[in-house]
Every structure is written in structure tokens, then in C-alpha cells.
Short mmCIF file of C-alpha atoms in Angstrom, two decimals:
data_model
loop_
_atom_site.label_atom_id
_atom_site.label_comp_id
_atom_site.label_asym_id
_atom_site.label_seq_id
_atom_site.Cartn_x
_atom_site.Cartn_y
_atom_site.Cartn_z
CA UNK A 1 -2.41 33.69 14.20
CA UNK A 2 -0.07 30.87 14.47
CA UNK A 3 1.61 29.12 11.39
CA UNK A 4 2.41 25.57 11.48
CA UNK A 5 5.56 23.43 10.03
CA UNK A 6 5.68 20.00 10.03
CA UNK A 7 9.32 18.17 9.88
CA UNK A 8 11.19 15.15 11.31
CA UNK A 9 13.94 16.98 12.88
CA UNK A 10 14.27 17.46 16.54
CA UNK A 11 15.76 20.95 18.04
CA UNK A 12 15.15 23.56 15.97
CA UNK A 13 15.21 26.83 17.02
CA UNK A 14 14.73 28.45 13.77
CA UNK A 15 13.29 27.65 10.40
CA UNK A 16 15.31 28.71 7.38
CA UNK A 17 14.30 28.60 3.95
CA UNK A 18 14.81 25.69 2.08
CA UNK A 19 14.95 25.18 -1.82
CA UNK A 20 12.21 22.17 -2.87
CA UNK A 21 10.16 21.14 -6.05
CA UNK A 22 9.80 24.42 -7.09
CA UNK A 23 13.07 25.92 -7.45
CA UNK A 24 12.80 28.69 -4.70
CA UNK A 25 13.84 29.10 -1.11
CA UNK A 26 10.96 28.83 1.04
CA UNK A 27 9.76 27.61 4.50
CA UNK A 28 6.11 26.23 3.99
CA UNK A 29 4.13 27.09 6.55
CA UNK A 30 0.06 25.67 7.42
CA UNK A 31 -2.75 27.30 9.58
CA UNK A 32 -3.92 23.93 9.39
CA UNK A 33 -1.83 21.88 12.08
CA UNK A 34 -3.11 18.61 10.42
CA UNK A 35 -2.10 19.50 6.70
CA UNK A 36 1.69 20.63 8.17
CA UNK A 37 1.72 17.78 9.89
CA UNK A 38 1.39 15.20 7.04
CA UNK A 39 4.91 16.94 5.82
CA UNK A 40 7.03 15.67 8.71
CA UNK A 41 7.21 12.52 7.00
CA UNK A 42 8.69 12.23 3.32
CA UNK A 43 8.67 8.84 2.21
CA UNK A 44 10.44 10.11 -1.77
CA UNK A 45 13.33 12.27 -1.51
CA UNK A 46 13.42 15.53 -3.66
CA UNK A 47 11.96 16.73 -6.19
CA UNK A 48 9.99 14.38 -5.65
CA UNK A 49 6.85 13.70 -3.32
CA UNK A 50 4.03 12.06 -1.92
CA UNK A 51 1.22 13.43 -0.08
CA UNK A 52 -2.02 12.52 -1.34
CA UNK A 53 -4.07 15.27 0.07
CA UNK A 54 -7.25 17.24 -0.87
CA UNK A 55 -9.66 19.42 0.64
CA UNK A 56 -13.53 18.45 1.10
CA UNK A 57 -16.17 21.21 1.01
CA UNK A 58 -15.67 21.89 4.57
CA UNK A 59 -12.79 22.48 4.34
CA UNK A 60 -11.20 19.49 6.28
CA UNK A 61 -7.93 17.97 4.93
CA UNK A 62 -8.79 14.83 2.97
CA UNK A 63 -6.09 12.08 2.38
CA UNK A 64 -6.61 10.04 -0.26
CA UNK A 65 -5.69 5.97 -0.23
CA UNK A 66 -4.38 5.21 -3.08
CA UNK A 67 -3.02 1.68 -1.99
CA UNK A 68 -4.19 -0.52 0.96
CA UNK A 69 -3.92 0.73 4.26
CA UNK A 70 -1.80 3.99 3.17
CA UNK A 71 -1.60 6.16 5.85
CA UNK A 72 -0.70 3.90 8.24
CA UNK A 73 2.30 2.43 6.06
CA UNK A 74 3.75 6.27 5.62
CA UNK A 75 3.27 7.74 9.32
CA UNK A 76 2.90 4.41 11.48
CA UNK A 77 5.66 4.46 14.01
CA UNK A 78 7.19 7.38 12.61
CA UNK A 79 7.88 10.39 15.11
CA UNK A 80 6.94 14.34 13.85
CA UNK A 81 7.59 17.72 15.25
CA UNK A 82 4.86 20.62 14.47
CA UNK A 83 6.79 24.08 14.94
CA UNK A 84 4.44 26.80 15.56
CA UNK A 85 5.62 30.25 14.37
CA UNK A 86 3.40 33.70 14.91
CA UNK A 87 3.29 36.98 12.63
CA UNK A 88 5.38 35.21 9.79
CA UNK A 89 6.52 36.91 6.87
CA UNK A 90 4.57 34.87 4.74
CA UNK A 91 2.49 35.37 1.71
CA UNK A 92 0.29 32.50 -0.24
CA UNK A 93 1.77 32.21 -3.66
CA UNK A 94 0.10 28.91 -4.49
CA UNK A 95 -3.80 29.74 -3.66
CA UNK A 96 -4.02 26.41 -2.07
CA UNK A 97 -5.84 26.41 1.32
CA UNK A 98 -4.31 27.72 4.41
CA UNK A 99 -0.76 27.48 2.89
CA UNK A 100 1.98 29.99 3.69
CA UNK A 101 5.45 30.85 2.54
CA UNK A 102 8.19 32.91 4.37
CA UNK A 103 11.31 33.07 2.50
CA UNK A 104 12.72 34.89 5.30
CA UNK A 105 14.15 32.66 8.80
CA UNK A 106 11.42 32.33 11.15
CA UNK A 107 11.21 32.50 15.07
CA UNK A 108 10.18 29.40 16.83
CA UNK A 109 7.72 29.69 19.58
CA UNK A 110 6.41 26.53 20.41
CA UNK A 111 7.12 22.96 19.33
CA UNK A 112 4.44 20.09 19.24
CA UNK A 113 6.23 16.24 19.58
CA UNK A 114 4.64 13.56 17.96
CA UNK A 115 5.63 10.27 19.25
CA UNK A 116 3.42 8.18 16.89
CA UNK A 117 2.40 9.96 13.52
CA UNK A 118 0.44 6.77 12.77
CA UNK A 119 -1.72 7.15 15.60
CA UNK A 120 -1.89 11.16 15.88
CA UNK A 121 -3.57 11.16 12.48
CA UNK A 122 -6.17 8.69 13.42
CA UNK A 123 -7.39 10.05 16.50
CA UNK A 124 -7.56 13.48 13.88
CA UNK A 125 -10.07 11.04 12.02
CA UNK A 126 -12.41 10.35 14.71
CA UNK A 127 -12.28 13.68 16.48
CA UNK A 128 -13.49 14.56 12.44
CA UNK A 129 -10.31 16.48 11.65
CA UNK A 130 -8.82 14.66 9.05
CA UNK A 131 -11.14 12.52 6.79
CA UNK A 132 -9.44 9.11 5.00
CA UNK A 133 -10.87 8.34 1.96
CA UNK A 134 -9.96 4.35 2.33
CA UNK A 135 -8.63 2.67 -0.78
CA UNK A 136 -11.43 0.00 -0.60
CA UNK A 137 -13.96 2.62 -1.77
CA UNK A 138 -11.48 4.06 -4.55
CA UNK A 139 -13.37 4.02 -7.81
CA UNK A 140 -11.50 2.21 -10.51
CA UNK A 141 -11.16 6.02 -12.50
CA UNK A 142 -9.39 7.39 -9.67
CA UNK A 143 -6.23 3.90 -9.43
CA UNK A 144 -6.15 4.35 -13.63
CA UNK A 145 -5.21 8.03 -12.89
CA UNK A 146 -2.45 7.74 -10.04
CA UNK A 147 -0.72 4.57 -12.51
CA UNK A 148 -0.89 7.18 -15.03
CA UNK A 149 0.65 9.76 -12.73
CA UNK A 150 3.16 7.37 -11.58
CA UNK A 151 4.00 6.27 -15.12
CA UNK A 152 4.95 9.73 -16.14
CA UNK A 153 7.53 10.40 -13.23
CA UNK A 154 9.16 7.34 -14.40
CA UNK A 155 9.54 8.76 -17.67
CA UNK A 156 9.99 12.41 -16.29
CA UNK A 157 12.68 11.87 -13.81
CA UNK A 158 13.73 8.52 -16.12
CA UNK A 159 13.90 6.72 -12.89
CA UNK A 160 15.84 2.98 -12.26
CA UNK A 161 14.08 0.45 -11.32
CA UNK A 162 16.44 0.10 -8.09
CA UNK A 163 16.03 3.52 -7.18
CA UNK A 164 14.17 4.60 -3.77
CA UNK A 165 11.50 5.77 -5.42
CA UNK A 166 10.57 3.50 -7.93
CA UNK A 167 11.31 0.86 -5.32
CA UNK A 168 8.23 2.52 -3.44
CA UNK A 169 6.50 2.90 -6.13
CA UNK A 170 6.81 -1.03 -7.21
CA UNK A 171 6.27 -2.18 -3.89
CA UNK A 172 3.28 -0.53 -3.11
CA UNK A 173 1.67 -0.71 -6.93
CA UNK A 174 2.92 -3.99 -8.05
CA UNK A 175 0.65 -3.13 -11.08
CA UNK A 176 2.97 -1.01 -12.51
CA UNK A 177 4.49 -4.14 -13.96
CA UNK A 178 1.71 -6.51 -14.16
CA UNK A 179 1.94 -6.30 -17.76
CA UNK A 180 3.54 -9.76 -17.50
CA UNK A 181 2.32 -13.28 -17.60
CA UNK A 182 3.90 -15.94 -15.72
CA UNK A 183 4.36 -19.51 -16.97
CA UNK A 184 4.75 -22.61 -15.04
CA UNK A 185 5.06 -26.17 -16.52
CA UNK A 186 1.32 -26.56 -15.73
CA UNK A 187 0.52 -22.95 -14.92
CA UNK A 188 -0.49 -19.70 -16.47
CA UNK A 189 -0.26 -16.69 -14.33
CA UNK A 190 -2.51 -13.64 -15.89
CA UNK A 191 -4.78 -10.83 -15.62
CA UNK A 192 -8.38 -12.03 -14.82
CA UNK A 193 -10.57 -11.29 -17.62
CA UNK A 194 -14.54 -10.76 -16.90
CA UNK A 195 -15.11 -14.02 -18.48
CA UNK A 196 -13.54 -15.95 -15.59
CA UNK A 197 -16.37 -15.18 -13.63
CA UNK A 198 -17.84 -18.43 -13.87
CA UNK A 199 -14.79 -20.18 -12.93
CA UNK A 200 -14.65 -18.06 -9.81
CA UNK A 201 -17.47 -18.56 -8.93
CA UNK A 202 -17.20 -22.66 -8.86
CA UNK A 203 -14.44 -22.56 -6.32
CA UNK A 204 -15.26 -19.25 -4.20
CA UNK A 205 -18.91 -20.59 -2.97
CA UNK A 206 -16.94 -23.71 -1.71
CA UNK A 207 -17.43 -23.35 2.38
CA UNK A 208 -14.01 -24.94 2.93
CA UNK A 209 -12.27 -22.37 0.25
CA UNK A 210 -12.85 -18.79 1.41
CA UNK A 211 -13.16 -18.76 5.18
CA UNK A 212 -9.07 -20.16 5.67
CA UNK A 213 -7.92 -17.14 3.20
CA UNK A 214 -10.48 -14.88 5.24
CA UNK A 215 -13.25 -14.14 3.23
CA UNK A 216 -17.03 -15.18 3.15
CA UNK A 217 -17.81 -17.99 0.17
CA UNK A 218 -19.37 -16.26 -2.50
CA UNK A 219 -23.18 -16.46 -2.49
CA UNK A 220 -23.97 -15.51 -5.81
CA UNK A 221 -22.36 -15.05 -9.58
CA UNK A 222 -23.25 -10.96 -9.36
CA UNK A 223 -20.50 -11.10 -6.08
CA UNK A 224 -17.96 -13.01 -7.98
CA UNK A 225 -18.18 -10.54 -11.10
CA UNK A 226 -17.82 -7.55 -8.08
CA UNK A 227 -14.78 -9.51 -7.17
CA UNK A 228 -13.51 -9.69 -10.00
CA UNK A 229 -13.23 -6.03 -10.62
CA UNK A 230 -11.68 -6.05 -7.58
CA UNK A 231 -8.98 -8.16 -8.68
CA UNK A 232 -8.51 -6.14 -11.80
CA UNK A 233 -7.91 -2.93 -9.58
CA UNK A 234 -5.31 -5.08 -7.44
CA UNK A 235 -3.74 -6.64 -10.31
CA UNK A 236 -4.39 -10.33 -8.72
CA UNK A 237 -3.28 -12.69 -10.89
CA UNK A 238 -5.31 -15.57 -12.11
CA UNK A 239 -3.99 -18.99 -12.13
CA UNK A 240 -5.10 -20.71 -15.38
CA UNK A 241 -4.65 -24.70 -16.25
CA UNK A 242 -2.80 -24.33 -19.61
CA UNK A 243 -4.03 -27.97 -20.45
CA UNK A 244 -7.91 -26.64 -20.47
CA UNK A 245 -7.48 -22.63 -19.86
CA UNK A 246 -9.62 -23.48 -16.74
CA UNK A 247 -8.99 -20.65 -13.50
CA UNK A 248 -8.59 -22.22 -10.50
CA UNK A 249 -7.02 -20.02 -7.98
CA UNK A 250 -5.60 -16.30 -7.83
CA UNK A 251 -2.04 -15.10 -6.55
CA UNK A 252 -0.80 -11.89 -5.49
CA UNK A 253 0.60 -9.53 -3.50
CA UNK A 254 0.00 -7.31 -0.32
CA UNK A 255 0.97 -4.88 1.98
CA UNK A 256 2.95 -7.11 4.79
CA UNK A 257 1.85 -6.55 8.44
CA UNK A 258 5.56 -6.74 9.16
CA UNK A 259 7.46 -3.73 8.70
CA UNK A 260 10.53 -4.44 6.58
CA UNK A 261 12.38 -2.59 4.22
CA UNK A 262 11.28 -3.84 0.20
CA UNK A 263 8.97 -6.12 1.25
CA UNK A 264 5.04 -7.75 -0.09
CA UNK A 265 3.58 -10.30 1.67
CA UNK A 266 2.02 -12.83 -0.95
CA UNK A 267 -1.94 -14.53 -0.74
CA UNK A 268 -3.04 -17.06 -2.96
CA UNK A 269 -6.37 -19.44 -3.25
CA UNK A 270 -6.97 -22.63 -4.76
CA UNK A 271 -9.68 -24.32 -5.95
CA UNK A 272 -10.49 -27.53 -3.59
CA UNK A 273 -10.50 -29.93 -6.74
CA UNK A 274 -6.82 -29.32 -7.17
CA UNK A 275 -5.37 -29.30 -3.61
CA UNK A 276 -2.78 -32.33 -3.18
CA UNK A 277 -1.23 -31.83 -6.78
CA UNK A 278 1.30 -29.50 -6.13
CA UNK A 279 0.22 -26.70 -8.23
CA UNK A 280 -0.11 -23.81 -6.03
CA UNK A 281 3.82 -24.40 -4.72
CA UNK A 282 4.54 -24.14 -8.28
CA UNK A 283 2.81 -20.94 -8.71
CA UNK A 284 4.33 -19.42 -5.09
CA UNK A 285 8.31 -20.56 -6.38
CA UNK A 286 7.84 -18.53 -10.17
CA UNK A 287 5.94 -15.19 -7.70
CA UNK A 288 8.25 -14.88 -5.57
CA UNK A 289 11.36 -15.22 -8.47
CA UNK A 290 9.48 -12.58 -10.24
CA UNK A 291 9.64 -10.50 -6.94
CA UNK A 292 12.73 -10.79 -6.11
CA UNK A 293 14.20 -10.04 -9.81
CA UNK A 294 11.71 -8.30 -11.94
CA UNK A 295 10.35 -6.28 -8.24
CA UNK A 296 13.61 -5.79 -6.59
CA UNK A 297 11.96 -7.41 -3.45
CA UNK A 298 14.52 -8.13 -0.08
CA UNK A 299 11.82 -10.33 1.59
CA UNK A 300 8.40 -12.11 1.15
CA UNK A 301 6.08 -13.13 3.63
CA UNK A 302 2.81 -15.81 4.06
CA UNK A 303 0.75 -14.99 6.75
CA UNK A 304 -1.81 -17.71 7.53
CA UNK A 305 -4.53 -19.05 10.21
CA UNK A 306 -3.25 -21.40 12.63
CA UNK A 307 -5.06 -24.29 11.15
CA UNK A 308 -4.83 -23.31 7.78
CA UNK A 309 -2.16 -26.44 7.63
CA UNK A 310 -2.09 -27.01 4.03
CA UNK A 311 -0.99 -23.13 2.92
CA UNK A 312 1.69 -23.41 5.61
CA UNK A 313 2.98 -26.91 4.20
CA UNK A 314 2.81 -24.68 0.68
CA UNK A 315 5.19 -22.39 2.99
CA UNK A 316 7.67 -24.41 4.05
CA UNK A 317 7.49 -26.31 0.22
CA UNK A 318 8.81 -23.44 -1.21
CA UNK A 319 11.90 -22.61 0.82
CA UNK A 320 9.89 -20.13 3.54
CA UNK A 321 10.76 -20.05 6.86
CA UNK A 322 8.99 -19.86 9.68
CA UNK A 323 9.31 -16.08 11.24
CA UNK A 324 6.60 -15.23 13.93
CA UNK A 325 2.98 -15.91 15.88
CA UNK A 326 0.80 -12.91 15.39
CA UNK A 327 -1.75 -13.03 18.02
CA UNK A 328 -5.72 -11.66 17.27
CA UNK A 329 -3.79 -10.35 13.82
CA UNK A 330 -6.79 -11.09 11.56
CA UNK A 331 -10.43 -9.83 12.11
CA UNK A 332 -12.83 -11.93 9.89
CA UNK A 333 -15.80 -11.12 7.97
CA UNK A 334 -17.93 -13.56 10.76
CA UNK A 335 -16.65 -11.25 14.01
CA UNK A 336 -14.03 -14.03 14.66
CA UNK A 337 -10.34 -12.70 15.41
CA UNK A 338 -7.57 -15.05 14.39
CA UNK A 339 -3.85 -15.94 14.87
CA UNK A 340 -1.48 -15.57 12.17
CA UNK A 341 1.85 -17.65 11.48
CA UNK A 342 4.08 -15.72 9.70
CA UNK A 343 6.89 -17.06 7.32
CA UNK A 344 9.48 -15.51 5.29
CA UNK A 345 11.93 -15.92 2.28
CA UNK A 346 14.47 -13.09 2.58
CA UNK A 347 16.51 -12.60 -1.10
CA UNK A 348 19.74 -15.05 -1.41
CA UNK A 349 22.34 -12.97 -1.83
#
């Protein structure tokens, strides 16, 4: 039978134990070359982890999403070796499936390079190897639980808000500190309430609103209230008119499409009845201050359609510059794929 171990390290001959999370020295060991394989990437550094995995009743390795396009922003790029030992001296301590200790060193036989983790594990999901439970379809149970998970490592490991992991952590579930309104001189920025639904609704079925942020107008009140449950699960914020409490827009942030080191890339929406008055660029200056200082961000970027003039001229307003041309970079909800300017606001030192 042959035992698989998934690292990042090239040349190894041998595999010797190791001590990890649970205070012995072990090398971990898979039948399942797609479960080892999802260790040769470790995004937290010890003790602590992140590898979202599960097991479906046949068996198959399920990885869970707990954030927009997840698997992709761990193993995209990233480059994996699968050593393959035989006749280990390994025992299953744990009872989870197909896992293996040896805490003796182990004889390599073979070595499987992975140029592109990113794309190894996707081809796993088509040839039905590996299944992805996408983050879209994530019930709003399952987010509540991983905050809470998340929550207690802060407190367990009493981890700084500067440290590699919480930076992950932050960047990836800005909700963690969404606790927070933010004010304006004409603006309050807060969670959307299920109230607000008519208010969404007035702006989102507007033909000339949705389609330039990428998304269909809304066709009835039932899809804004869907939305809106949506945005509760992202932690979008809601723009509010202090003068009449009115919502008019939403702001928030995103996975980037560029790969950068503490980085979000921020959306927003505005009502049509309020363009040309300056409000949204005073919404974008307070985000991306919050970013930057409550988020510990190192750069923000605005992606947008290539005639999608005025959020570009929001942009440049608000001290972005412009960074690159993304060709075919958006696929929208009509079939149509689109170009993308990108701009970016790196933190002043």
C-alpha cells in the first residue's frame, strides 16, 4: 500500500518525525493522495492551522469554503510535493479516514511535483476526486460557526491583531470586526437590517444600477430580501443618509483578483438619485482609513468595467491610482465577459 505526505519542501530523501498541534513527534501520512496533498500548503504557522476538510458519504475528501473563492486563494500558484512511502510504520491514532502516523523516519520511494496546487486540486474536482463545497451555497449556520471558531483562537492563543494569523484571519473575514459603524459628515456606514429591504429594492431594480457593478437589477422585493441575507453573511455595509436614515448604497470588501500580501479589494453601489453629490467618495476615503488602521491592510484595490466612468472618477477622487487592464476578468450574469481597470491605494508609510 503506499502512504502519502504532502509538504512544500523540495529534496527529501527521508521523512522524519516532526512535533505539531498535538505535542508528539509524528510524520502524518494519507492513503488518500488528495487529503495529503491539501497539507503541502500551510497558510497559519504552528499550532495553528487551516484546512477545512471533511469527508462525504463516499468517502471523497470534501473542502469546505468558508470565504469566497477559498481554495484557490490558499493553493493558487503555490507548488507541492506528494512523497509516497510503502510498508510504513504507521498506526491510526486519530480514527479519522485514511490517516497514518509513523513516529519512526520513513524511506522515500517516489516523489509527485506539483507545479500548480491551485490547478491540481481542480482538475481533482472534475475528475470527481475532491468535491468543493463553494461558499456561495454556505448556509448562514455553518459562517456563525467558523466566526465562532475563529473568535475563540483569538482568545485561546490571545492573538495581536498584527500577527500572521489574525492578519489572515481579518483579511479574509472582515466580519470579525464589523461590529463597528462608520460615520461620515453625511454618512452612516452599518449593518443592513431586514427592514432596508424596501430601500434596496428602489435602487437595485434601476437598469442603469446593477449591470456596471455586475449583477442583474432586482426583479422583485422577495430577491432583494434574499440579498439582503446575503449581505448580512458578507458583512456589507449599508450606507444610510443620517439626515432621513434612508439606504442608498452598500460598501464592502472582497477577495482582490490581484495577489498581494494584506490586501481587500473594495465594491460599493449607489443609488442613481444620489450620483453627482459626492457621497460615495466620502464613504470609499472613511473604508479604506478603517482598513488600513483598524484592518492592518498594505493595499486596496477598485476593480471596475471599462465604461463604468463614474466609479473610476470615485477612484482617482480618493487618492487611487491607476494599477492594471485585466482583460475578459469579469464573467456577467448576461454571458457577457468584461475588462477590468484596476486601481490601487497602497498604505502611506
Amino acid at each position: 500500500m503506499k502512504y502519502y505526505h504532502g509538504s512544500n519542501k523540495a529534496n527529501l530523501n527521508h521523512l522524519k518525525p516532526f512535533v505539531s498541534e498535538h505535542e508528539k513527534a509524528y510524520v502524518y501520512f494519507s492513503t488518500n493522495p488528495v487529503l495529503a496533498a491539501l497539507y503541502c500548503v500551510h497558510v497559519l504557522e504552528r499550532p495553528l492551522n487551516w484546512f477545512p476538510y471533511g469527508f462525504d458519504g463516499k468517502g471523497r475528501v470534501v473542502y469546505e469554503e468558508y470565504y469566497e473563492n477559498a481554495l484557490m486563494d490558499v493553493y493558487a500558484g503555490q507548488k507541492g510535493y506528494l512523497y509516497v512511502c510503502e510498508d510504513i510504520q504507521g498506526y491510526n491514532p486519530t480514527g479519522m479516514k485514511d490517516v497514518f502516523v509513523s513516529e519512526h523516519e520513513e524511506r522515500i520511494i517516489e516523489v509527485i511535483e506539483i507545479e500548480d496546487m491551485g490547478s491540481w486540486f481542480m482538475e481533482k474536482v472534475k475528475e470527481g476526486e475532491l468535491v468543493l463545497h463553494k461558499y456561495e451555497k454556505m448556509s448562514p449556520e455553518a459562517l456563525r460557526w467558523i466566526l465562532h471558531s475563529i473568535e475563540e483562537e483569538f482568545l485561546k492563543y490571545q492573538l495581536e491583531e498584527t500577527s500572521q494569523a489574525a492578519q489572515f484571519y481579518i483579511s479574509r473575514f472582515p466580519q470579525l470586526l464589523f461590529g463597528e459603524e462608520i460615520e461620515t459628515e453625511r454618512l452612516r456606514l452599518r449593518k443592513w437590517r431586514k427592514e432596508d429591504v424596501n430601500d434596496l429594492y428602489e435602487y437595485a431594480c434601476d437598469a442603469e444600477v446593477g449591470p456596471m457593478a455586475g449583477w442583474k437589477p432586482h426583479e422583485s422585493i422577495e430577491e432583494s430580501a434574499q440579498i439582503i441575507e446575503l449581505f448580512i453573511r458578507q458583512k456589507e455595509w449599508a450606507i444610510e443618509l443620517k439626515e432621513n436614515h434612508k439606504v442608498i448604497g452598500s460598501i464592502g470588501f472582497h477577495q482582490p483578483k490581484i495577489k498581494k500580501d494584506r490586501s481587500l479589494e473594495l465594491g460599493y453601489v449607489l443609488s442613481k438619485n444620489y450620483w453627482g453629490q459626492g457621497l460615495m467618495s466620502e464613504a470609499v476615503k472613511q473604508v479604506c482609513t478603517f482598513a488600513f488602521e483598524r484592518l492592518h491592510q498594505e493595499a486596496l484595490f477598485i476593480c471596475c468595467f471599462d465604461d463604468n466612468v463614474r466609479s473610476a472618477r470615485v477612484a482617482e477622487k480618493c487618492g487611487f491610482q491607476y494599477y492594471k487592464h485585466l482583460e475578459k476578468a469579469y464573467h456577467r450574469y448576461d454571458g457577457i465577459d468584461f475588462d477590468e481597470h484596476v486601481f490601487i491605494m497602497s498604505k502611506k508609510a
